[in-house]
PDB file of C-alpha atoms in Angstrom:
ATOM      1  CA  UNK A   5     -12.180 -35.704  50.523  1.00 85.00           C
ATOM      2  CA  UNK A   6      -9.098 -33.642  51.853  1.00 93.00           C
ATOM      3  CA  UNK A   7      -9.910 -30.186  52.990  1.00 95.00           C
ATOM      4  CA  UNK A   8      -6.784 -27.477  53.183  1.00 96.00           C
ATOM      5  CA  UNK A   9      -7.063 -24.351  55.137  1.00 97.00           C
ATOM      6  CA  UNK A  10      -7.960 -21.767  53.436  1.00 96.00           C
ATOM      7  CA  UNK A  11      -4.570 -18.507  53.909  1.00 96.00           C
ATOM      8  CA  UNK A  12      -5.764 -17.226  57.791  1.00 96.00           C
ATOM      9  CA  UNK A  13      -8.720 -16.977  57.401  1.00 97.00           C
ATOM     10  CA  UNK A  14      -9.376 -20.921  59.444  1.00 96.00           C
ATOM     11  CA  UNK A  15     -11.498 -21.837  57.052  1.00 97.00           C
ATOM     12  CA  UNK A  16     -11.238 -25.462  55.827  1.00 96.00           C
ATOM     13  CA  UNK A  17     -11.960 -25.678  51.779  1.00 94.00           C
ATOM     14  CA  UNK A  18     -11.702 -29.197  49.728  1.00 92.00           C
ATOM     15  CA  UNK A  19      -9.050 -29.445  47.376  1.00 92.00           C
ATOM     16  CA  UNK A  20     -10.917 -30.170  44.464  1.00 89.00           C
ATOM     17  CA  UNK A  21     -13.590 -27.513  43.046  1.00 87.00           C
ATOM     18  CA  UNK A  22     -15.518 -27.214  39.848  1.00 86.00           C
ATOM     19  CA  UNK A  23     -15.654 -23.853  37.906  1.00 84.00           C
ATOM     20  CA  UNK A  24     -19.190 -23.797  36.613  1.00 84.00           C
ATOM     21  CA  UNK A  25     -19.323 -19.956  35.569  1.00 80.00           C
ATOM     22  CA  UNK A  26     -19.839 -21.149  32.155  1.00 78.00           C
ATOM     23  CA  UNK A  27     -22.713 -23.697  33.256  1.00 81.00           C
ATOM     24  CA  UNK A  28     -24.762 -19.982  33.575  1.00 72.00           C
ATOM     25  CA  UNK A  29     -25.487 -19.604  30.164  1.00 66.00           C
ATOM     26  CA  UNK A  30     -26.032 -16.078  28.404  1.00 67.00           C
ATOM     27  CA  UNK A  31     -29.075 -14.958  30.717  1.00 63.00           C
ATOM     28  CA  UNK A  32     -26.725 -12.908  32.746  1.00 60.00           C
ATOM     29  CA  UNK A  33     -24.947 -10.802  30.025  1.00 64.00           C
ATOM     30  CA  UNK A  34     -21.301 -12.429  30.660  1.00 64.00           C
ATOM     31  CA  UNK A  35     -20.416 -15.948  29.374  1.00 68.00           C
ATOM     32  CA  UNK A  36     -19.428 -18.523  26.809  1.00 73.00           C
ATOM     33  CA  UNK A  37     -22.669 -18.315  25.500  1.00 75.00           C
ATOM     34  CA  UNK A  38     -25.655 -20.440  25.403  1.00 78.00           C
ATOM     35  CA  UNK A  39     -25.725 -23.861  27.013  1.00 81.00           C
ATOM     36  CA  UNK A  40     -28.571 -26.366  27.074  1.00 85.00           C
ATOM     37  CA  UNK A  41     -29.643 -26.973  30.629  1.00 86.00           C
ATOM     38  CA  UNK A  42     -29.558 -31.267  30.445  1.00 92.00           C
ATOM     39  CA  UNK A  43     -25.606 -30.880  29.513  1.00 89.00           C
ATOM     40  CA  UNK A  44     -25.127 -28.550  32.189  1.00 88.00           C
ATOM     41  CA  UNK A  45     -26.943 -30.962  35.123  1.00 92.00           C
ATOM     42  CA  UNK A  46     -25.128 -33.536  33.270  1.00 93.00           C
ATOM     43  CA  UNK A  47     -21.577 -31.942  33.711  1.00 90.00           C
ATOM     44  CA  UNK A  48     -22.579 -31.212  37.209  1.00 91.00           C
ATOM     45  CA  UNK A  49     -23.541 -35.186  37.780  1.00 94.00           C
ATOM     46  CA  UNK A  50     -20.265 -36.467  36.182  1.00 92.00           C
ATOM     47  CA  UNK A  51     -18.069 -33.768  38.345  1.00 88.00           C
ATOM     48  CA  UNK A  52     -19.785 -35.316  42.104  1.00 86.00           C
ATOM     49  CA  UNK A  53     -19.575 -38.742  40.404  1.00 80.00           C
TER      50      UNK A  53
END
């Protein structure tokens, strides 16, 4: 994996991230909506695949 600093603060960050606020589902108030936890650990599988 290849890591870039991260502005000044020295911290090293990959490259490559996944956005998973939608993977939260409508519990917390804010979202896409609902989504069924199997697709979500699925989407999260595929992604470190």
């Amino acid at each position: 994996m290849r890591y870039r600093l991260l502005g000044r603060t020295g911290l090293r960050v990959s490259e490559i991230g996944m956005g998973t606020w939608a993977l939260g589902g409508a519990r917390h108030g804010h979202s896409y909506g609902p989504i069924d936890d199997r697709e979500a650990l699925k989407a999260v599988a595929r992604a470190v695949e």
